[in-house]
XYZ file of N, CA and C in Angstrom:
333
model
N -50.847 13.592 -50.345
C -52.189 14.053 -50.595
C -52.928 13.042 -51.475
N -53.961 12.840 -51.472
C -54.988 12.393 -52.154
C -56.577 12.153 -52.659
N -56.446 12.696 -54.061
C -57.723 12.726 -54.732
C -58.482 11.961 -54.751
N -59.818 11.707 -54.748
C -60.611 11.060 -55.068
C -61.713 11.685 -56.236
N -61.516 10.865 -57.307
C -62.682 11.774 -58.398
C -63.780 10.681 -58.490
N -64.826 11.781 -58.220
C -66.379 11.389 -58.574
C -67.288 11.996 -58.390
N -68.264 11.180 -57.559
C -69.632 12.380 -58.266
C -70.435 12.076 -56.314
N -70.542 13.703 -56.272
C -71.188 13.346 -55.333
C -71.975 13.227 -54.681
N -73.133 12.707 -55.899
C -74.421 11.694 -55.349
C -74.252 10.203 -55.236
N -72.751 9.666 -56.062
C -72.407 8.238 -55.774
C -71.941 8.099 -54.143
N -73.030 7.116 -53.879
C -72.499 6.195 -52.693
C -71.464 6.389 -52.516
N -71.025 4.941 -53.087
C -69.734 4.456 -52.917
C -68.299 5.593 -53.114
N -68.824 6.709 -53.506
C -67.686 7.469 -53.110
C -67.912 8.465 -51.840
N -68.796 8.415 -51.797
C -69.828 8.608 -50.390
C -68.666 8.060 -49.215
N -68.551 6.992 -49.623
C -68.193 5.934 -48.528
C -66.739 6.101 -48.739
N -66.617 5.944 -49.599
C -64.731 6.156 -49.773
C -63.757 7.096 -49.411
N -64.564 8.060 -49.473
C -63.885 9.679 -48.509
C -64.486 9.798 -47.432
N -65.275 9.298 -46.783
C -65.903 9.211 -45.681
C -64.500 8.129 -44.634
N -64.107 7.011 -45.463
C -63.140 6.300 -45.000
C -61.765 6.812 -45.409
N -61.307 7.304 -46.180
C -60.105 8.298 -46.559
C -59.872 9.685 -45.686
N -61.062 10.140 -45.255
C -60.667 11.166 -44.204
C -60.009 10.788 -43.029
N -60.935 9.241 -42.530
C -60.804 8.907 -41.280
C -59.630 8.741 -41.038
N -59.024 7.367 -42.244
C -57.511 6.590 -42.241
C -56.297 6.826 -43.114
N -56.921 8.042 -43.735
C -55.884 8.018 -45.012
C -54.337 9.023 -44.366
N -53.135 9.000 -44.774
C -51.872 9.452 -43.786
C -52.026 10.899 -44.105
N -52.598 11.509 -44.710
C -52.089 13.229 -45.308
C -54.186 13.471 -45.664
N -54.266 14.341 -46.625
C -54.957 15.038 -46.800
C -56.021 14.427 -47.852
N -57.314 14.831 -47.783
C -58.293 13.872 -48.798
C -58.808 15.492 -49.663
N -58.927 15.322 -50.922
C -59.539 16.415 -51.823
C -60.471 15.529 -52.688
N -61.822 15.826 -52.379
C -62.738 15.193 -53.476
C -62.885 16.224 -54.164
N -63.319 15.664 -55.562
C -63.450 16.327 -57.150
C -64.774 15.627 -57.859
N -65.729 16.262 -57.834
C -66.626 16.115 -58.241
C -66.670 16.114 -59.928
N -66.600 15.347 -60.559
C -66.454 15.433 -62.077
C -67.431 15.630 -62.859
N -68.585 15.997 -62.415
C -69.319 16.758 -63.056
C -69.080 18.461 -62.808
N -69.325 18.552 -62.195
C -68.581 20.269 -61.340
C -67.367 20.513 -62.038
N -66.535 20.013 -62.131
C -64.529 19.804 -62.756
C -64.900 18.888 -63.359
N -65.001 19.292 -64.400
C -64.367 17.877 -65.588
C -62.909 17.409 -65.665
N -63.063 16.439 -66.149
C -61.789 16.286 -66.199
C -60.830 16.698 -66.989
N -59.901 16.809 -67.138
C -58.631 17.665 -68.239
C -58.804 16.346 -69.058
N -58.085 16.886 -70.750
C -57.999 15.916 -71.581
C -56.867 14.861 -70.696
N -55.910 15.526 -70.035
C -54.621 14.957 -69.522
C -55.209 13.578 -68.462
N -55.815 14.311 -67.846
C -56.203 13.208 -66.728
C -56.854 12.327 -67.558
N -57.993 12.348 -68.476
C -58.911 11.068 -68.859
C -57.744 10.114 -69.697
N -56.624 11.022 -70.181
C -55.372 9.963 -70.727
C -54.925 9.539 -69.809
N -53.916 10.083 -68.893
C -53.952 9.491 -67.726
C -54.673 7.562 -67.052
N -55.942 8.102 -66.711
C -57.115 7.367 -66.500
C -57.268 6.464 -67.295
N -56.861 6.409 -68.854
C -57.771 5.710 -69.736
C -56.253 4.001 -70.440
N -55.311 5.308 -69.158
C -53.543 4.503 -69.547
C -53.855 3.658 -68.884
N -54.538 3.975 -67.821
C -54.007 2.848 -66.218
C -55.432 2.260 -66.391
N -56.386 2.115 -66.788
C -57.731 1.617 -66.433
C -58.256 1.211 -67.554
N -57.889 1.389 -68.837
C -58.452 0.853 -70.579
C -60.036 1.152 -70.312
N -60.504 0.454 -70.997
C -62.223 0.580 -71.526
C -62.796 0.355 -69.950
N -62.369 -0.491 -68.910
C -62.851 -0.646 -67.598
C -63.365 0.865 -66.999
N -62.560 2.090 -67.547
C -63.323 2.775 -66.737
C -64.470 3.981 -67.288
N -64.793 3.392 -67.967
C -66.180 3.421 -68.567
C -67.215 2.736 -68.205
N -68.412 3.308 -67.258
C -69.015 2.020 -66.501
C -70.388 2.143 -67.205
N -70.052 0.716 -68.396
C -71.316 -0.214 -68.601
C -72.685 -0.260 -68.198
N -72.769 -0.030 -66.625
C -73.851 -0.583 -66.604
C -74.756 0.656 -65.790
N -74.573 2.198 -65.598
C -75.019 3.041 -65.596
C -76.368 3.645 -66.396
N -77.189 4.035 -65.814
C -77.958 4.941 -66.618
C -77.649 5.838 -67.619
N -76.687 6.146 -67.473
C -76.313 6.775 -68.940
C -75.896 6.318 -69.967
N -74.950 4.899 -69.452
C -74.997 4.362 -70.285
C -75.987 3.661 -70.924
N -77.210 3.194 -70.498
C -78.000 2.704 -71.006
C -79.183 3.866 -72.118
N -78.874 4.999 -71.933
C -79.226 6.079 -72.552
C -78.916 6.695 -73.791
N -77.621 5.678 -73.981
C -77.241 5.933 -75.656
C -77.209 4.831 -76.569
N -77.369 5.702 -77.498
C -77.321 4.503 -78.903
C -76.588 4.036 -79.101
N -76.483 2.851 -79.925
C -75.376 1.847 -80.195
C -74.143 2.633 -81.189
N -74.504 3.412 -81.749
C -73.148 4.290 -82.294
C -72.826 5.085 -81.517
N -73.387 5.726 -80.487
C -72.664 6.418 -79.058
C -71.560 5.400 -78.373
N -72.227 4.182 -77.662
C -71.284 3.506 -77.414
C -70.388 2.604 -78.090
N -70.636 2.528 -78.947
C -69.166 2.193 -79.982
C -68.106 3.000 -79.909
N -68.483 4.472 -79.942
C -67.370 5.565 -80.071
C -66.032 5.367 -78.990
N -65.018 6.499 -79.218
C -63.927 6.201 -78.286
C -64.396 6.763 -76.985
N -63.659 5.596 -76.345
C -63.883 5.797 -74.631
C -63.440 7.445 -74.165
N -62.441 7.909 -74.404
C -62.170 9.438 -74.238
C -63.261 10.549 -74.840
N -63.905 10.144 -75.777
C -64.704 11.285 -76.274
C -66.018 10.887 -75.645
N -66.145 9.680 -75.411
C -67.700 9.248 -74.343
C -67.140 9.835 -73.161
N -65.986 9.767 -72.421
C -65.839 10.612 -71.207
C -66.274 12.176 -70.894
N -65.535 12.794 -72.485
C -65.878 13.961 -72.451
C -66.749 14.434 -72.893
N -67.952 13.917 -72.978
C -69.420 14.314 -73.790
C -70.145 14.144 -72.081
N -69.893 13.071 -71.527
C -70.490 12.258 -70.374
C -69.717 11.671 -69.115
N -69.344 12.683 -68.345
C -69.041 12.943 -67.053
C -69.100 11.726 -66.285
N -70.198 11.623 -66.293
C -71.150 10.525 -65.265
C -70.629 8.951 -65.770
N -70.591 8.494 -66.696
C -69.933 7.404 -67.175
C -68.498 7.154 -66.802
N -68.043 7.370 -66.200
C -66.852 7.129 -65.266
C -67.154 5.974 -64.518
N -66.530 5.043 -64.049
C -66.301 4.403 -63.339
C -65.961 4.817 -62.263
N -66.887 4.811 -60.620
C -66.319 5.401 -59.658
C -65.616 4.707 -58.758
N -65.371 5.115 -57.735
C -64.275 6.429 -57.331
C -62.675 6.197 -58.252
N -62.090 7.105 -58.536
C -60.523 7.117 -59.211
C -60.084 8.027 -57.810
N -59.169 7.191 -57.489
C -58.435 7.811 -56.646
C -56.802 8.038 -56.686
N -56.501 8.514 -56.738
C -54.936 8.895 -56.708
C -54.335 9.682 -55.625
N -53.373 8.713 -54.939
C -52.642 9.133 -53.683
C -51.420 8.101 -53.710
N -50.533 8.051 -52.596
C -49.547 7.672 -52.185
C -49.394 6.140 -52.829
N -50.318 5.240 -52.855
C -51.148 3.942 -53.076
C -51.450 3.901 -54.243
N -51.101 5.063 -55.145
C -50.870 4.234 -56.889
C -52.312 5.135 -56.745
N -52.555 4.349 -58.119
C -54.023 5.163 -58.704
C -54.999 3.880 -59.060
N -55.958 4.297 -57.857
C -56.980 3.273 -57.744
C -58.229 2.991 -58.891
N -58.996 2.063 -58.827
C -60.624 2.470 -59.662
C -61.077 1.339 -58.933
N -61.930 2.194 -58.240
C -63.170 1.667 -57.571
C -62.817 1.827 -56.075
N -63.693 0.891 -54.690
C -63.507 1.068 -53.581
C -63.679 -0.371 -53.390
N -62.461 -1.211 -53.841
C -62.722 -2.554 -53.338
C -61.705 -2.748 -52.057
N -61.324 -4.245 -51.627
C -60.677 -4.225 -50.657
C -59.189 -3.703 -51.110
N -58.570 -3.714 -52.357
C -57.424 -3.693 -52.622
C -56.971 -2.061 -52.920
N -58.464 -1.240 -53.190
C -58.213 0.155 -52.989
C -58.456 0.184 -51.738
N -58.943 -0.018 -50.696
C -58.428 0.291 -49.390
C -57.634 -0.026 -48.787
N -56.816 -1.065 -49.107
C -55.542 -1.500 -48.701
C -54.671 -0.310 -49.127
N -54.731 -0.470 -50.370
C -53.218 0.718 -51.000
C -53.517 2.212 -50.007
N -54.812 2.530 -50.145
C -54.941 3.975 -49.644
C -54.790 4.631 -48.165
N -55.745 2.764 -47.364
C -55.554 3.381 -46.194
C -54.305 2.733 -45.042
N -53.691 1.681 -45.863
C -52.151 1.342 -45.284
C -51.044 2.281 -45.592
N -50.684 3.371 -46.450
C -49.847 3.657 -46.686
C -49.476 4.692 -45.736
């Protein structure tokens, strides 16, 4: 089975379960992380395998906070702000992805 977390007015995850339904070997569950937040577990999880990268920089929201907002820790900016995720996180058979480049579609839709 495999998750894909994000948001779903992003594109690119638009596109990523759109291509995970088609090719992926078992079952696709998107998770909208504004709708489901994420558990403290998962953003540890997330924050093991992906460090400060998955906190995305260059978002409108991020550009929406103050410089002592984004200083703060990446886990408590997650959990104040949904949307600052780095999209798509996917987790399936293929390890646990971030983003929809060629090397997350390799892992996800070869396996």
């Amino acid at each position: 089975m495999i998750t894909l977390y994000g948001l779903k007015t992003c594109d690119t995850c638009r596109k990523a379960l759109k291509a995970l339904e088609a090719g992926a070997p078992g079952p696709v569950t998107f998770r909208d992380i504004r709708a489901e937040r994420l558990t403290a577990a998962e953003r540890a999880r997330f924050l093991g395998a992906f460090g400060e990268k998955l906190v995305n920089t260059r978002s409108t929201t991020w550009r929406g906070l103050d410089e002592a907002e984004r200083a703060g820790d990446p886990d408590a900016l997650l959990e104040a702000h949904p949307a600052l995720m780095k999209r798509p996180v996917i987790d399936g058979p293929g390890g646990l992805t971030l983003g929809w480049d060629k090397a997350a579609q390799a892992a996800h839709l070869s396996t």
